Structure formats: C-alpha cells, structure tokens
Short mmCIF file of C-alpha atoms (C1' of nucleotides) in Angstrom, two decimals:
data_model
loop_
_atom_site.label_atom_id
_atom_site.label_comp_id
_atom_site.label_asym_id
_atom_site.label_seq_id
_atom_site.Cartn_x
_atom_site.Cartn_y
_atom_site.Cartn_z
CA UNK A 73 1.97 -230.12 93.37
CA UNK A 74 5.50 -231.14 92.73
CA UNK A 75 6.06 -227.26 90.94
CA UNK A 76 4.60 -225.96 94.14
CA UNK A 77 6.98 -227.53 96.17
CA UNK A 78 9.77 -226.80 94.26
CA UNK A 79 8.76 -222.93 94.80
CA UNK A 80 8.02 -223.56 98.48
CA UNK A 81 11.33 -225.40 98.72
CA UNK A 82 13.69 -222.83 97.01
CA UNK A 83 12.13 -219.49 97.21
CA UNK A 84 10.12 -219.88 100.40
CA UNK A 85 6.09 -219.24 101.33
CA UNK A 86 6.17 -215.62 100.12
CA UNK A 87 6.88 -216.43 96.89
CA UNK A 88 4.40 -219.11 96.33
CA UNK A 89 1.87 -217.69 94.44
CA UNK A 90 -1.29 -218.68 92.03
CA UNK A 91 0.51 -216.44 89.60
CA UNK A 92 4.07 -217.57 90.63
CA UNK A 93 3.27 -221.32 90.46
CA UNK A 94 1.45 -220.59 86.84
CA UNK A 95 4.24 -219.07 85.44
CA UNK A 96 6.51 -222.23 86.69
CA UNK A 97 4.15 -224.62 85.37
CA UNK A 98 4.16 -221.87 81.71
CA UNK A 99 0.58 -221.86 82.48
CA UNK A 100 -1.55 -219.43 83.20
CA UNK A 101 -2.99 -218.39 86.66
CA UNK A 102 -6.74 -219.64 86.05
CA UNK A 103 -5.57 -222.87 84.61
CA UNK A 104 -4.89 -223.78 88.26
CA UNK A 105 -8.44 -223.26 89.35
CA UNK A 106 -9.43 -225.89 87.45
CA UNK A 107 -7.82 -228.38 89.66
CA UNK A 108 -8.18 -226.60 93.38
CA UNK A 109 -10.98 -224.19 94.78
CA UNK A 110 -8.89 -221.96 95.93
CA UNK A 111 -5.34 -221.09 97.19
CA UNK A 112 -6.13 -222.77 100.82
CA UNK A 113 -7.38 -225.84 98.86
CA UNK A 114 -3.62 -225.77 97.39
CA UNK A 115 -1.96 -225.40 100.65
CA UNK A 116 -3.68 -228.02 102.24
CA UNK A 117 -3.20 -230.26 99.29
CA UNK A 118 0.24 -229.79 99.83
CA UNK A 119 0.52 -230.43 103.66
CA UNK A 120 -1.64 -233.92 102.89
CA UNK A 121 1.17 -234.63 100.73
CA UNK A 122 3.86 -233.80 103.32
CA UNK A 123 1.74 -236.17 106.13
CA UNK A 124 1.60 -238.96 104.04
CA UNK A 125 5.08 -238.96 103.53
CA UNK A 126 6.07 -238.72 106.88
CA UNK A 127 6.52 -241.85 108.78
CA UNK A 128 3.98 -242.75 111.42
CA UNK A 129 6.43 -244.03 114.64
CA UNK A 130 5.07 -246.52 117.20
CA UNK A 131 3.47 -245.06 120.22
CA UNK A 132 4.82 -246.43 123.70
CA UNK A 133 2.46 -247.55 126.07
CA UNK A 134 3.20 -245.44 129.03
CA UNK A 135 0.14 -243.16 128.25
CA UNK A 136 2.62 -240.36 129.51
CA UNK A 137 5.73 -240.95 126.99
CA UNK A 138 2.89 -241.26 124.47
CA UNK A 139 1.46 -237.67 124.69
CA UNK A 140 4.98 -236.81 124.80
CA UNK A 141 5.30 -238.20 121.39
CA UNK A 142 2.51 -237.31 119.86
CA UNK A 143 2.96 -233.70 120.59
CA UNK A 144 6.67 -234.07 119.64
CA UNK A 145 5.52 -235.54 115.59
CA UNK A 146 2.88 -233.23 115.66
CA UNK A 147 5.59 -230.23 115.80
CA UNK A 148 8.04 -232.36 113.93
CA UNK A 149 5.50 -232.85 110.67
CA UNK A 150 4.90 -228.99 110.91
CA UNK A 151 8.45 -227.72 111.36
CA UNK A 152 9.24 -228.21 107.71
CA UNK A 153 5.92 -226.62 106.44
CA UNK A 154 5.39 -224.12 109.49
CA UNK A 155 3.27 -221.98 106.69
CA UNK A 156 0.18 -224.42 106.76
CA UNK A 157 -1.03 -223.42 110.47
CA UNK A 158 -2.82 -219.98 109.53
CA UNK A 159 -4.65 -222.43 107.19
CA UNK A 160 -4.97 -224.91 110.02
CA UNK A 161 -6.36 -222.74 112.53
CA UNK A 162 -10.19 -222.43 110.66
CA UNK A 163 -10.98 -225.76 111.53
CA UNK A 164 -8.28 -226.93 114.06
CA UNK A 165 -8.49 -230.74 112.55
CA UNK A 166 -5.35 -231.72 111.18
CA UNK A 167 -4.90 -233.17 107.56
CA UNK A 168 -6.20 -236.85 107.41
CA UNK A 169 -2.53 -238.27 106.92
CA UNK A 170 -1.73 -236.43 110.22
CA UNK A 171 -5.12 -237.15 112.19
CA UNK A 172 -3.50 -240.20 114.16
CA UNK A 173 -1.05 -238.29 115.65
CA UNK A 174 -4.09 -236.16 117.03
CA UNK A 175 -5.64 -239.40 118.29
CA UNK A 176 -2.43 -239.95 119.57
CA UNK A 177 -2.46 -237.17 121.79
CA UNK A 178 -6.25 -237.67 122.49
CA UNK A 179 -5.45 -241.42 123.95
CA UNK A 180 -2.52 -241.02 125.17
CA UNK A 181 -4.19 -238.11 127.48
CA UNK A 182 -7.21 -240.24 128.48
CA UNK A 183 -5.00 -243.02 129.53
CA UNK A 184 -3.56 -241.04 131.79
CA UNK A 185 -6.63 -240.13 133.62
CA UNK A 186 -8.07 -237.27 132.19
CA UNK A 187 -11.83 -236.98 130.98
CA UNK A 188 -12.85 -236.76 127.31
CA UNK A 189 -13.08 -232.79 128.08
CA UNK A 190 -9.92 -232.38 129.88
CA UNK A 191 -7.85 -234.48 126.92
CA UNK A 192 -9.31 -231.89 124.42
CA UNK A 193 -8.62 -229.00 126.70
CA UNK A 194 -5.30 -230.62 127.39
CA UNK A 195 -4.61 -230.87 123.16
CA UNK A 196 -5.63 -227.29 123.00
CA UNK A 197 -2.92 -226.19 125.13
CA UNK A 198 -0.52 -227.89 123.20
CA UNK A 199 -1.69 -226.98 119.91
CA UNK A 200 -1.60 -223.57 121.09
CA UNK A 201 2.27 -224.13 122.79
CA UNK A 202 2.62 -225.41 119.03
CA UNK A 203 1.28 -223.35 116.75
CA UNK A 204 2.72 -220.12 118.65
CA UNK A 205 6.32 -221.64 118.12
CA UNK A 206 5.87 -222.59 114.24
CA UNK A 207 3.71 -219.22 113.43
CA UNK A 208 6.49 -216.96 115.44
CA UNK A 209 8.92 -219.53 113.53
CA UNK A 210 7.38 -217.86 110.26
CA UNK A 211 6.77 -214.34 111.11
CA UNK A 212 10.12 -214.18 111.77
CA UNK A 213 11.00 -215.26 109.04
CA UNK A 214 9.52 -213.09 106.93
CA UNK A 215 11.38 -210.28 108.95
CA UNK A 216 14.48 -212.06 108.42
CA UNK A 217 15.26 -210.66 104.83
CA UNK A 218 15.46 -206.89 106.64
CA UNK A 219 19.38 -205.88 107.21
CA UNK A 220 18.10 -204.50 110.81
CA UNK A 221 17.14 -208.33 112.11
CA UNK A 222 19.23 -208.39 115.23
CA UNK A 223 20.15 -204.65 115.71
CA UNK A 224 16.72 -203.57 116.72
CA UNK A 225 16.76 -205.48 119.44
CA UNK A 226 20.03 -204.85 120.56
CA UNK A 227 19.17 -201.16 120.31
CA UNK A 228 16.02 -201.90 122.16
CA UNK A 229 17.90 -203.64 124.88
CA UNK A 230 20.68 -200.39 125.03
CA UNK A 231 17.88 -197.79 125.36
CA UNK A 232 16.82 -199.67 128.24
CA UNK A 233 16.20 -198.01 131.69
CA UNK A 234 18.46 -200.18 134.18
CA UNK A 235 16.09 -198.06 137.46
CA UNK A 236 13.15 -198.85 136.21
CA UNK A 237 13.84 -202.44 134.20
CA UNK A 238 16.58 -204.09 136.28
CA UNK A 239 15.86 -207.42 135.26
CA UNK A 240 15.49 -207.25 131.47
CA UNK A 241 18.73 -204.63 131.05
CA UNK A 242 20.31 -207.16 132.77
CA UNK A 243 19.45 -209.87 130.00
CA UNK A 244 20.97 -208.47 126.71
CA UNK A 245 23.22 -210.93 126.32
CA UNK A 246 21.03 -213.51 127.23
CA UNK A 247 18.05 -212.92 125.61
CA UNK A 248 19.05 -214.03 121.75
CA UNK A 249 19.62 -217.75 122.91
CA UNK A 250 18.74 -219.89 120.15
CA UNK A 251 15.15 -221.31 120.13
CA UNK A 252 15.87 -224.35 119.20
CA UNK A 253 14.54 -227.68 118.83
CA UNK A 254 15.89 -228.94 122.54
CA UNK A 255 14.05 -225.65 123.87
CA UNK A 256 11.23 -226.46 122.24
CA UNK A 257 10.55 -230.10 123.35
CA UNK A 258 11.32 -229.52 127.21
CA UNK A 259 9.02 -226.85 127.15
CA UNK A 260 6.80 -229.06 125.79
CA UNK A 261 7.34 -231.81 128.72
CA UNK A 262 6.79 -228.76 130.72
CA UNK A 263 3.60 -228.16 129.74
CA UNK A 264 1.85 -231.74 129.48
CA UNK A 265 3.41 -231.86 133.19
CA UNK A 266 1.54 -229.12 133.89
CA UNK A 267 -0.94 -230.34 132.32
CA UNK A 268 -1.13 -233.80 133.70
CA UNK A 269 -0.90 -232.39 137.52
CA UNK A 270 -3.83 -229.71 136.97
CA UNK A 271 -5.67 -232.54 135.60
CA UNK A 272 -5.43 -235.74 137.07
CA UNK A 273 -2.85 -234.86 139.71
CA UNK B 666 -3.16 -193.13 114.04
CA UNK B 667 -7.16 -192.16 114.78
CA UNK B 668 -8.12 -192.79 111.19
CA UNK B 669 -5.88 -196.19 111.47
CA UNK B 670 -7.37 -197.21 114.90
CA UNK B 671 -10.90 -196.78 113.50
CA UNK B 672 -10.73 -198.21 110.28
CA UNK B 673 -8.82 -201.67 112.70
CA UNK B 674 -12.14 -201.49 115.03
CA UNK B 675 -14.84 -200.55 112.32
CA UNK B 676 -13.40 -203.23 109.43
CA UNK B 677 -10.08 -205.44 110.93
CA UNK B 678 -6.95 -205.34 110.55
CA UNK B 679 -7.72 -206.83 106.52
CA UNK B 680 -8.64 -203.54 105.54
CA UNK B 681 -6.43 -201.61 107.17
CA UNK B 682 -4.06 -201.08 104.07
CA UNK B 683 -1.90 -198.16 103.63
CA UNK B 684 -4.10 -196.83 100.87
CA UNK B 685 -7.19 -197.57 102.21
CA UNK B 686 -6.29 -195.48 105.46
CA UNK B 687 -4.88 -192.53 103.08
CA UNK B 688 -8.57 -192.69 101.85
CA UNK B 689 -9.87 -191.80 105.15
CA UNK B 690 -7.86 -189.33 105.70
CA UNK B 691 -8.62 -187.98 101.74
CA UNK B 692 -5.03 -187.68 100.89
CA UNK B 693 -2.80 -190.00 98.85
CA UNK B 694 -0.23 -192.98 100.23
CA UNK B 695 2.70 -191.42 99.76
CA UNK B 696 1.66 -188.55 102.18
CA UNK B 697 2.04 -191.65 104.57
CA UNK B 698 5.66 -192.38 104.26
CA UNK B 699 6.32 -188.73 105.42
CA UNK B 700 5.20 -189.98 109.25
CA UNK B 701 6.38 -193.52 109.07
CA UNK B 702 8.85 -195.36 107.67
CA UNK B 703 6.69 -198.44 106.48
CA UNK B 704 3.39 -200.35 107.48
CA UNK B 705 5.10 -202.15 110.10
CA UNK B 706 5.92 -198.80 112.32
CA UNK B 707 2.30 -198.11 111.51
CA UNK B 708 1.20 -201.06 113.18
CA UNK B 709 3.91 -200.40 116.06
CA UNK B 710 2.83 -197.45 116.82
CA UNK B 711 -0.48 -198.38 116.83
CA UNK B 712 0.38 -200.80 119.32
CA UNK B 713 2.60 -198.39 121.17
CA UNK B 714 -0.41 -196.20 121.59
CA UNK B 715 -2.51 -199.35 123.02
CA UNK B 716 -0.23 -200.19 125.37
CA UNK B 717 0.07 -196.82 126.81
CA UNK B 718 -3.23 -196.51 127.59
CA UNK B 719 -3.30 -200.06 129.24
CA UNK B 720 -3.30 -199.36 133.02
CA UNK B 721 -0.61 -200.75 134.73
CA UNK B 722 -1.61 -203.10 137.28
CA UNK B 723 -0.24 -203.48 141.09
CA UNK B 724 2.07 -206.99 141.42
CA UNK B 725 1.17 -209.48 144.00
CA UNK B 726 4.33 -209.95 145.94
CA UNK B 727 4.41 -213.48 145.86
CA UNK B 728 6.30 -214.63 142.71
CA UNK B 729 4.05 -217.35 141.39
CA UNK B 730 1.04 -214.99 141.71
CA UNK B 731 2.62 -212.49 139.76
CA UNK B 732 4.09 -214.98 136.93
CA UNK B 733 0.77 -215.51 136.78
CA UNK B 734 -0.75 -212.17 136.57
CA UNK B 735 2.00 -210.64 134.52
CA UNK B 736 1.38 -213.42 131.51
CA UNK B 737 -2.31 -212.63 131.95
CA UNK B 738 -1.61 -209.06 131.36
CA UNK B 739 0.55 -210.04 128.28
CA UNK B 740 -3.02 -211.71 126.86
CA UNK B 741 -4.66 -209.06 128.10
CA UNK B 742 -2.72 -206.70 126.53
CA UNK B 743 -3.00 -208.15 123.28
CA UNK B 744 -6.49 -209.59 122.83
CA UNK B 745 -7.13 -206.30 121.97
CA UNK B 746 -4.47 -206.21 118.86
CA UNK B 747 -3.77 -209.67 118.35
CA UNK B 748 -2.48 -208.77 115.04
CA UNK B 749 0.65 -207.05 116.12
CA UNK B 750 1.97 -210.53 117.12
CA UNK B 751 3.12 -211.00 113.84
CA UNK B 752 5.07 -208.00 113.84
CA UNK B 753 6.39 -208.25 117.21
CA UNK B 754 7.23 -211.61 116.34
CA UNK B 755 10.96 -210.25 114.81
CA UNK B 756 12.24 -208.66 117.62
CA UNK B 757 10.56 -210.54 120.37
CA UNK B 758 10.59 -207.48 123.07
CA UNK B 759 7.51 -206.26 123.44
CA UNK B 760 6.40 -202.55 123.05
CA UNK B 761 8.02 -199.96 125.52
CA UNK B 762 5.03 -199.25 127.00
CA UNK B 763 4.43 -202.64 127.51
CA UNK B 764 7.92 -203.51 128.93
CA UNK B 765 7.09 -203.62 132.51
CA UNK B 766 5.15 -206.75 131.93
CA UNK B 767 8.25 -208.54 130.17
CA UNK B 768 10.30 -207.07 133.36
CA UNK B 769 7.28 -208.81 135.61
CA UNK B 770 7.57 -211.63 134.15
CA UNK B 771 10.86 -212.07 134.87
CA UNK B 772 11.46 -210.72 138.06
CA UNK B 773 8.56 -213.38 139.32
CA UNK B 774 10.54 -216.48 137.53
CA UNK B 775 13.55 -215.18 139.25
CA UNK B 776 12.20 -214.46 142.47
CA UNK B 777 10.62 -218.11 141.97
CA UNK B 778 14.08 -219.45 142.02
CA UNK B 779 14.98 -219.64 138.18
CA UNK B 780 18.08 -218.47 136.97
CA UNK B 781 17.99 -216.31 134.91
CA UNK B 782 18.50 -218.31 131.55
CA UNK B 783 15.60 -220.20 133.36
CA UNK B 784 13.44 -216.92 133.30
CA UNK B 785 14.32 -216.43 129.87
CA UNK B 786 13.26 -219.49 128.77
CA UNK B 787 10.38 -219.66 131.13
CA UNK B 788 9.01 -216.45 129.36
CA UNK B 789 9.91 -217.77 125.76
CA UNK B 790 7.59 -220.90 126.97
CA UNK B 791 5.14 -218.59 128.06
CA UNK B 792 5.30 -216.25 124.98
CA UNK B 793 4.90 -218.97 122.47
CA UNK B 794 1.19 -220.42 124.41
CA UNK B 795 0.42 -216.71 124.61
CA UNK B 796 1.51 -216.19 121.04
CA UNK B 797 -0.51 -219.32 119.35
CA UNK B 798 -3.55 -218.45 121.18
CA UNK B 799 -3.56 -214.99 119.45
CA UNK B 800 -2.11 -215.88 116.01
CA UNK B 801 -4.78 -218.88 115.98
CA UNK B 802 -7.59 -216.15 116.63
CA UNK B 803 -6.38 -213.87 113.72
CA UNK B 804 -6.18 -216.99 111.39
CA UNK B 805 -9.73 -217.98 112.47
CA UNK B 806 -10.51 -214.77 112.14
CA UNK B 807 -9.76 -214.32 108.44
CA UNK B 808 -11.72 -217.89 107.50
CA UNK B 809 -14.35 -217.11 109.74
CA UNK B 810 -15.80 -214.89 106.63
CA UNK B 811 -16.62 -217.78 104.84
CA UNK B 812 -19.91 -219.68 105.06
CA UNK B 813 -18.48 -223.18 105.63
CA UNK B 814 -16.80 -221.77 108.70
CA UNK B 815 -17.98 -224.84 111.12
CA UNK B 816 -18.93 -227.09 108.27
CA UNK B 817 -15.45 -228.36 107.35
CA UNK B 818 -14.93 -229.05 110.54
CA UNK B 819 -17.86 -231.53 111.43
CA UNK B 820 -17.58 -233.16 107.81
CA UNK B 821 -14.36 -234.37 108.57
CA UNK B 822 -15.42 -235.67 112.22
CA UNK B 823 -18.67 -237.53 110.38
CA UNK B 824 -15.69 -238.86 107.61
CA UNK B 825 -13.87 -240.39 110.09
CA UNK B 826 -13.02 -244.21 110.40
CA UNK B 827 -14.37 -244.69 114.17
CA UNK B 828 -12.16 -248.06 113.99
CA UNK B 829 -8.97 -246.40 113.05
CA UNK B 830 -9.48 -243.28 115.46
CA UNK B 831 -11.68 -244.53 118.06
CA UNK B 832 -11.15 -241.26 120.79
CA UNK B 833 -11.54 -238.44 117.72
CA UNK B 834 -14.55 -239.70 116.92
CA UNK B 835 -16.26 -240.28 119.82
CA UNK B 836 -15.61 -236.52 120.47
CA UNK B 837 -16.99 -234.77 117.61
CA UNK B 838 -19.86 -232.94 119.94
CA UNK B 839 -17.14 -232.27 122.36
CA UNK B 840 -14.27 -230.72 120.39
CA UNK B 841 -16.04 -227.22 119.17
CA UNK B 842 -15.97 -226.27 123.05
CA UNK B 843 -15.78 -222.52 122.88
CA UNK B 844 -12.16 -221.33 123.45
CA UNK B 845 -13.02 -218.33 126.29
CA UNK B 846 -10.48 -216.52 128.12
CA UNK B 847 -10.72 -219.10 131.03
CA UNK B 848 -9.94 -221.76 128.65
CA UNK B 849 -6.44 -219.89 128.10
CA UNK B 850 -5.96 -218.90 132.20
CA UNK B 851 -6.06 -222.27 133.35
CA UNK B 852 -3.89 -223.11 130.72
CA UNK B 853 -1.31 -220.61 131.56
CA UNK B 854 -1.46 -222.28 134.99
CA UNK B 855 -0.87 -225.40 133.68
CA UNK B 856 2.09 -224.08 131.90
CA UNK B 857 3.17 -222.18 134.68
CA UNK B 858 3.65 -224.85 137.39
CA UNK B 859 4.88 -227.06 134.55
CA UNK B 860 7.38 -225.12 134.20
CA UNK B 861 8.34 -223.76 137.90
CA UNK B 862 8.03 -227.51 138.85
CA UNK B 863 10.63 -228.36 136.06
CA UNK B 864 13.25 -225.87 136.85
CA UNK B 865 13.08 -225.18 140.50
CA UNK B 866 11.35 -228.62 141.50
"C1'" DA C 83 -12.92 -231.19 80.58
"C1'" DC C 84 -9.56 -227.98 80.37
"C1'" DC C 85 -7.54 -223.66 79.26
"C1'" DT C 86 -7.08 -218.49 77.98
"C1'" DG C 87 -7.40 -213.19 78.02
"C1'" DA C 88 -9.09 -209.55 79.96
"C1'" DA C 89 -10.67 -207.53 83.77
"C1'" DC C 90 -11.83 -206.34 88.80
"C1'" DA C 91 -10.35 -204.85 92.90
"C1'" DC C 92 -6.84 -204.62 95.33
"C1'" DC C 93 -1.54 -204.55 97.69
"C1'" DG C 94 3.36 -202.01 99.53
"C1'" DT C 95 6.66 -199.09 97.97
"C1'" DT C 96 9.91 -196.05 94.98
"C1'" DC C 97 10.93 -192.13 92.40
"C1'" DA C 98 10.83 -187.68 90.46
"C1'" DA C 99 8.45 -183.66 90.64
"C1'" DG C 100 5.88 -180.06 92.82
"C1'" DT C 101 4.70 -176.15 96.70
"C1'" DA D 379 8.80 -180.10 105.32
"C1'" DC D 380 5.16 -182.03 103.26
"C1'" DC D 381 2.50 -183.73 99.51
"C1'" DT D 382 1.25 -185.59 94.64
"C1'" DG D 383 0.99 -188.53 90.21
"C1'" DA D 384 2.63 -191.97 87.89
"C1'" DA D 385 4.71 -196.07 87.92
"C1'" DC D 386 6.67 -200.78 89.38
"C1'" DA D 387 5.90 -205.13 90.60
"C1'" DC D 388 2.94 -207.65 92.45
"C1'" DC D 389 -1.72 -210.20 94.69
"C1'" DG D 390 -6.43 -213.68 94.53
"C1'" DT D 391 -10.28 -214.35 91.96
"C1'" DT D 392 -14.35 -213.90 88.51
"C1'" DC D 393 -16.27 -214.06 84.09
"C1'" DA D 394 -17.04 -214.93 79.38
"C1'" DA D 395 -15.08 -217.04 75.69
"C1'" DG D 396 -12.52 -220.55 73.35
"C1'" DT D 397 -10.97 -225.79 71.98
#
DNA sequence: ACCTGAACACCGTTCAAGT
DNA sequence: ACCTGAACACCGTTCAAGT
C-alpha cells in the first residue's frame, strides 16, 4: 500500500500499475494477487486508507450548514485521490471510513424537510455536481502532459464565427478562469439551494 | 468512421481500439494514422459527426426556459456518446457542431441577468452535473460486466452499523432508485434556479 | 501460504520501408 | 499519398508449477 502510494504520489494514476507497483516492490506482478482480487480491490484499498486518515469535523446543527459540509468533505476527501470515482461509480457507496460523511448529507437533508426519497435524490445531485468536477479534474489531467493544452482552445475560440456565436466569441478571454476550489464550493451552495427550494421550499 | 460507429454501438466504446477497428476494416493500424492524427481525433470526429446530425432545436424566448432546454440538449446530446466526455474534458468547448448549445446556454444566463463571468460560471456549474452524470454512466458501465454488479452494493448496506448511521441504513430499499432521465431534468432545475437565484437574486 | 515464469490476449504509437 | 511489418513499451489477468 505504502509503494502504491508512493507511485500515485510521484508519478501520478497513469503510472500506477500491477506491473509498475511489482517492479517497485522488486516483485513480480502476480505476487500482488495474492493479497488483492484485483486492481479495483487495490484502488479501493487505497482510498479506505486515505478516509481513515482524514479527519472527521463536527457537523453543525443547522441541518442546512450541515449538508453544506458534508458535501464540502465529501469533495475535500476526493480532491487528493480524484482517480478513485470511476471505481466509485459501480456501487455509488462510499468507502466505510468515508460513509458518515454520506450520512451526513443524508441527515442533514432530512432535517431540513425533505423525505427519505427526496434526501437520496437530493445526494444524487450532488454526487453527480461532484464527481463531474473531480472526473473532469482527471481527464484533464491526463491531457495536461500534451504541449497543445491551452492552444486548442484558444484556436477554437479564434475560428469562432462572431454572426453566428456572439456570445461565446465574445468570451475568449474569459473562458480559462481558474476552476478553483472557491468556484467549486459556491456552486455547490448553489445547488443544495436549489435543491432545498425544489424540495421543501 | 462507419466501421468505428458500429463497432461503438455493436460492442462499446471498450472495444473500440485502434486495432480492433483496423480489423474491421481488414487493413492494418498504421493505415489509421494516415486519416487521423491519434485516437483522440478519432473519437472527435466521431463526435463531430453525432453532433451534426443532432437537429437543432427552436429556443424558447424566455431565458430561464431556454437555460433550461439548452443544458437538456447538452445531455441529450451526449447520452448518446457519453464517452467523449473524457476527451472533451481538455479543452472544455464542446464540438463545433455542437456550439450553438454552449452559445444557448449563455445567451439565456445573460439574458437572465448574469454577467457574463456569471454565465461562464453558471455553464461550468452546469457542465460539471451534466458531466458526472455521464462519466458516472460510463464507469457503471464498465463494472456493470461483472456478476456482483448490485451485490456489493446491498452487502455493504446489510454491513452497516444501524447505530452509527441510522438514515443509510434505513434506506437500503430506497437508494438503488433507478437513475432515468427525469431523475437528471429535475435536477438540472434544481441547479438552475440555484444558481439564477444566487447570482441575479 | 506465498511466490514465480510463461503465456494469453490485448493496448497506442513510432519508424523505416514499400508501392 | 497511402499502406505494411516489425518493433517498442506497455497493460490486466490466468494457469500451472514451485517452495
């Protein structure tokens, strides 16, 4: 686990590997079956390790501040292991060490008003808000390394048709505002707003 | 791009590999690289060609309706090739042919009141729900081969501690609530009036 | 119980050579 | 201009055999 993490840490997802982590360990690949099923089994190994580690906060008692914060830790435990959703998404429980921060989210919805449904159709939409961030967060990422990063867009934006896309040609400069963590948690009070007023009103 | 568009519909984007589509067409990989420059302006294309055939739908006048129907379209759009997301995920401008919904978009935030950083930022919102709700189906997608697909998931409702997470576990019937396309329009509401409510009040 | 070597069935991509 | 064969540098995983 800790030679996984090492390679995770310093050479990134795409270079973690059964082979890659045998060869740190001066093992070989099938040696490492022996102790997980499979590669997911690894990965999800790993992001148990990361959850336990992680410190579980005190929830507030406004029910609204709490969903807040729940949906806040559940990006902030992710954001440093963003890889683990497309392993995730099979069964859209989170690791154990992470499942209060779901039953966070769960009560913190409820005590607002909402039904049993509506607080898991209300989780939903923030796991999806969520995931989308962290998964885009990757997939970029891995486009990164490419020289051409930022130019294709910019060319994009230059072959633009002002007539027929006035608003977007207009945006060039605009558009490559950092996505950052401030965008990412007021569009997150955004949605559980939303949320909140579809629901309970 | 016919061979590649029927091996994606017959056997999913998993087996669409660049050799494995040089085998339907009975010639060798290489031949590929003559056409495009690497898998990725494969799959661009691919989506290009999608998106052109897409039919471009009339926009309500008023601006909420048509924030509305314009991030519907951007589903829409990509239920259909949810895969690309990952590509598109670099340079996040979507497909030419595809542009006018971006430009929709926008032009209802704006029209809404936002400024325009607010219309940028209200499409990034929108782009990441719209985003995880695809990238979530191609991950469940690839585990969904497995037997155990369901499995996992209710073994770790029955393992839970009902006195340390009284809400999750009271909702273990509940939580495997089929996630339809309504599921992800009312949610795009939510988010929508979340965030016209936050930035134009 | 734990590990190894060899193999199976794949990947994307480069490079030099052919027509 | 378009294609090929061979190679490079990888994958995850299975299977039979070893200690």
């Amino acid at each position: 686990m800790a030679a996984a993490g090492r390679i995770l840490s310093e050479e990134g997802v795409r270079n973690l590997s059964m082979r890659r982590l045998a060869k740190e360990l001066e093992s070989t690949p099938m040696a490492l079956y022996h102790h997980v099923r499979d590669k997911d089994e690894l990965l999800l190994l790993l992001l148990e390790a990361h959850a336990a580690q992680f410190p579980r906060t005190e929830m507030p008692s406004e029910p609204r501040d709490q969903l807040i914060k729940g949906a806040q830790a559940l990006h902030d435990i992710l954001t440093e292991c963003p890889w683990i959703v497309e392993v995730l998404a099979s069964d859209d429980l989170m690791a154990v060490s992470a499942l209060w921060i779901v039953e966070s989210i769960i009560d913190g919805a409820i005590r607002c008003g909402m039904t049993p449904e509506q607080a898991v159709y209300a989780y939903r939409v923030i796991w999806y808000y969520t995931a989308g961030e962290l998964l885009l967060r990757v997939a970029r990422g891995k486009h990164y390394s490419q020289p051409d990063a930022g130019a294709h867009r910019e060319k994009a934006f230059a072959d633009l048709d002002a007539t027929q896309f006035p608003r977007l040609s207009s945006l060039a400069e605009l558009w490559p505002t950092l996505t950052s963590r401030n965008m990412h948690r007021s569009g997150l009070i955004a949605v559980i707003d939303g949320l909140l007023r579809q629901t309970v009103g």
